[in-house]
Amino acid sequence: MLTQQRNWKPIVNAFEAVLGKNGVVQRREELITYECDGLTGYRQRPAIVVLPRTTEQVAAAVKICNQFSLPFIARGSGTGLSGGALPLEDSVLIVTSLMRQILSIDLDNQRAVVQPGVINSWVTQAVSGAGFYYAPDPSSQIICSIGGNIAENSGGVHCLKYGVTTNHVLGLKLVLPDGEIVDVGGQIPEMPGYDLTGIFVGSEGTLGIATEITLKILKTAESICVLLADFTSVEAAGATVSDIISAGIIPGGMEMMDNFSINAVEDVVATNCYPRDATAILLIEIDGLEVEVAGNKQRVIDICKRNGARNVTSASDPETRLKLWKGRKAAFAAAGHLSPDYYVQDGVIPRTQLPYVLQEIEALSQKFGYRVANVFHAGDGNLHPLILYDNAISGALEKVEELGGEILKLCVRVGGSISGEHGIGADKKCYMPDMFSQADLETMQWVRQVFNPRGLANPEKIFPTPRTCGEAANIANIKQFDGVERF
Amino acid sequence: MLTQQRNWKPIVNAFEAVLGKNGVVQRREELITYECDGLTGYRQRPAIVVLPRTTEQVAAAVKICNQFSLPFIARGSGTGLSGGALPLEDSVLIVTSLMRQILSIDLDNQRAVVQPGVINSWVTQAVSGAGFYYAPDPSSQIICSIGGNIAENSGGVHCLKYGVTTNHVLGLKLVLPDGEIVDVGGQIPEMPGYDLTGIFVGSEGTLGIATEITLKILKTAESICVLLADFTSVEAAGATVSDIISAGIIPGGMEMMDNFSINAVEDVVATNCYPRDATAILLIEIDGLEVEVAGNKQRVIDICKRNGARNVTSASDPETRLKLWKGRKAAFAAAGHLSPDYYVQDGVIPRTQLPYVLQEIEALSQKFGYRVANVFHAGDGNLHPLILYDNAISGALEKVEELGGEILKLCVRVGGSISGEHGIGADKKCYMPDMFSQADLETMQWVRQVFNPRGLANPEKIFPTPRTCGEAANIANIKQFDGVERF
């Protein structure tokens, strides 16, 4: 939304000269769409939205932002959950939704080159006929963009076995924060020099904008089997997760849902597969060669039974597999039906700490008086506690954020992390000092400042700033880390 | 070796105050050991060698180097093949060979924390009793250090399936080039913020020194089988490699040796397993669950036969497996027996280009008049042409380096890379402009300069400098990229 303090006319003219009138959005009502991403608690309308179609147009747009000293924020589909694409006042949002071409596919060398606006699931659709797929599968995969996945280093159910996004990116064409175009990485996994691809993936738009992305594609497994194991205690389900991994079996995915989530899902989507009286269920997907899946299936069933599973059901045909997964995939939406609002947290813990941490979350839930549903990637210890609340009640959001923060601190205390796959964005930057020392944060800031010396690329993200962190005691220490403040 | 231009006394005193007299080496004859690493063609004696035992001692040594503006180079076991640990005149070598403690092992969470001087194979030895191992396995694994592996992002036979070193490092305690101690990464695979662990691994000592390294350890496979397939054409062997991967089978390792290497190995170590009349052999290791290995073994045999393999032998017991591997592991040493000197090249190509590239290498070999043996990681397209020559013949090394350079340029031309696992070091920095644009190299230099602004940490490595690159036409362009020159 254009503010009075600036003369916007020459800026709009400059963007229109490069992108055409259709490539620049500035009407107040059209900008509403862009005022938040999936983290809906924070909102800010941008001044202008631009819609480039090519690398050169992105570079030109970034150069205009530099010329007029305007902060710019890249945005894909806007499904991010940490506010990574949250605009600032007087900022330019560079939206990649017209950059949706799959540029090339090389099946022999198992790679595809795509533009950043390409939707995650399109990559798999484009290669599945030939027996390949793209592994990272966030829950939002039918709508989220590859560019956004790169920015947040997105995960998904299948990242237990196959790794998060960074493990599937070979190379990037980048527009740096000054508008220069560079290539990092390449067509093969190992490149000499510094791993700039690695540092860019997960940098949440603070180091530039990826405009061409070379992805690894994998061969589709010959056989897939999904197991649903039903437990009467969280400890038993947690021990099962550890035992499966310790046995040398790495399932394609291994998800846990607690009783609360199970009932929420059955109330809303009625899979009729999930036992409503189970304390916890595990959904375990085993993939590989037919002979391997058959062997592992039996071993997993044995481990579940040994840990006291009441029942283990399995599905190998696509239809029944889909049915077993349906509840898990709908779990966030189901929480939305149970409660006017919910807040999804994202933290990681060492697998061995699962039972302890779930107990502690339950205690925090009781203490704060908010219900917490647990649905998560158990195999890699990536928790997604869903805190249910009603935003119409004054002060509720603040309490819920405090509870969310306590959960994150708990994750850090047991040797884990404040984000598994959603990123830090605007939402969690206050917690960075809980996880990293002053020297560690400063080292990251060095990197940001070298790529982004003017601080125009996605400012006020990732790193703590006094403006949003209430902890006065830390302000003096934090202030010096923030490039935006200094430049 | 101390030179006259400086007053070395206060420097030596400062080091001795921190490290004790035994921690500082300065006698000319003792320094000879340190004048080169595995790239023996380049030699330079350092001024001083220091031997710290702790992170704090490394930090203190680095601070002394800063105080006296002395370049410093970290060195592990000195087995590197690209001259990454090559000293400069008036430089300090920080040698980690007294930092050989395995600090902790956490089997439940599959990780181990080690000091940088720990020998690669010791990690596996420490955990193999419990059924675990550390995956990256350079040929030099019984002598090379984990710190050196980190610096060069080392590979090995088993990196086809399990990835190179960077895929096995969770976190690092680092001494930065100014002596500050920071922690990057952590105890779990995915951490928020920039992936500083990723950028440090493979940075060849130019961004600091790792003093504590958290490694992933993997569960030992239940079953392992090694196949030796014998081909009458390189094309058939190359097509077999592609077909195996395309079938969705990822062997633990897949190595190719040409006729010349086969005979060299049989002459020297007499495995009596390798068919001397084969044009090429493939060694294929299949690992996993017993049932999986049995299934994949038959499929691989079928693919070999379909591509015209004359014979496929297999070994599942440890003794026979070792015998089949023996020749491959001894291949470099065997080349040393065939010829007074040899030069190992290290380049990567897309797998599909294997037959073409091997033909071109043969043509280059004929053109330059030097024999080239090919022994390499076929599965990931990582070539190791061994050029045989006699250094006593004046001008031979220069010709061989030229031939090696032509091979690298060939790799780049087909979409590959100038290094797969040995790093750039001093040896290959001239070829960086063949692979990277000016803007790409400059972006890497930004990163170096932010971590290493004074250019004291391992100068004259990775990035091209006019001093060693003869191509006058490029000098003007190259000069501005080099941080050392500018600071």
Coordinates of N, CA, C and O in Angstrom, one line a residue, chain B residues 3 21 57 79 127 132-133 141 187 193-194 249 252 271 291 314 421 458 462:
Chain B
T3 N 62.9 -17.6 8.2 CA 63.7 -16.7 7.3 C 64.2 -15.5 8.0 O 63.8 -15.2 9.2
K21 N 57.2 -26.4 24.9 CA 58.2 -26.5 23.9 C 58.0 -27.7 23.0 O 58.3 -27.6 21.8
Q57 N 43.7 -24.3 22.6 CA 45.1 -24.1 22.1 C 45.1 -23.7 20.6 O 45.9 -22.9 20.1
T79 N 47.6 -36.3 3.8 CA 47.4 -37.2 2.7 C 46.6 -36.6 1.5 O 46.3 -37.3 0.5
V127 N 32.9 -48.0 16.7 CA 31.4 -48.3 16.8 C 31.0 -49.6 16.1 O 29.9 -50.0 16.2
F132 N 27.7 -50.5 14.0 CA 27.6 -49.2 13.3 C 28.9 -49.0 12.5 O 29.9 -49.7 12.7
Y133 N 28.8 -48.0 11.6 CA 30.1 -47.6 10.9 C 29.9 -46.1 10.5 O 28.8 -45.6 10.5
Q141 N 41.9 -44.2 4.0 CA 41.1 -44.1 5.3 C 41.9 -44.6 6.5 O 41.6 -44.3 7.6
Q187 N 23.4 -31.3 16.9 CA 23.3 -32.7 17.1 C 22.3 -33.4 16.2 O 22.2 -34.6 16.2
G193 N 18.5 -21.2 10.5 CA 19.5 -20.2 10.1 C 20.3 -20.7 9.0 O 20.0 -21.7 8.3
Y194 N 21.4 -20.1 8.6 CA 22.2 -20.4 7.5 C 22.9 -21.8 7.7 O 23.4 -22.0 8.8
I249 N 18.3 -49.4 -8.6 CA 19.3 -50.0 -7.6 C 20.4 -49.0 -7.3 O 21.0 -48.6 -8.3
G252 N 26.1 -50.0 -3.0 CA 27.0 -49.3 -2.0 C 28.2 -48.7 -2.7 O 28.6 -47.6 -2.3
T271 N 46.0 -60.5 -7.3 CA 44.7 -60.9 -6.7 C 44.3 -62.3 -7.3 O 43.6 -63.0 -6.6
V291 N 17.4 -60.2 2.3 CA 16.5 -60.4 1.3 C 16.6 -59.4 0.1 O 16.5 -59.7 -1.0
S314 N 30.7 -63.6 -7.8 CA 30.2 -62.8 -6.6 C 30.8 -63.4 -5.3 O 31.3 -64.5 -5.3
E421 N 36.4 -35.2 -5.3 CA 36.6 -35.5 -3.8 C 38.0 -35.1 -3.3 O 38.2 -35.2 -2.1
N458 N 44.9 -20.2 5.2 CA 45.3 -20.9 4.0 C 45.2 -20.1 2.7 O 44.4 -20.4 1.8
I462 N 42.4 -22.7 -3.6 CA 41.1 -22.7 -4.2 C 41.0 -21.7 -5.4 O 40.6 -22.0 -6.5

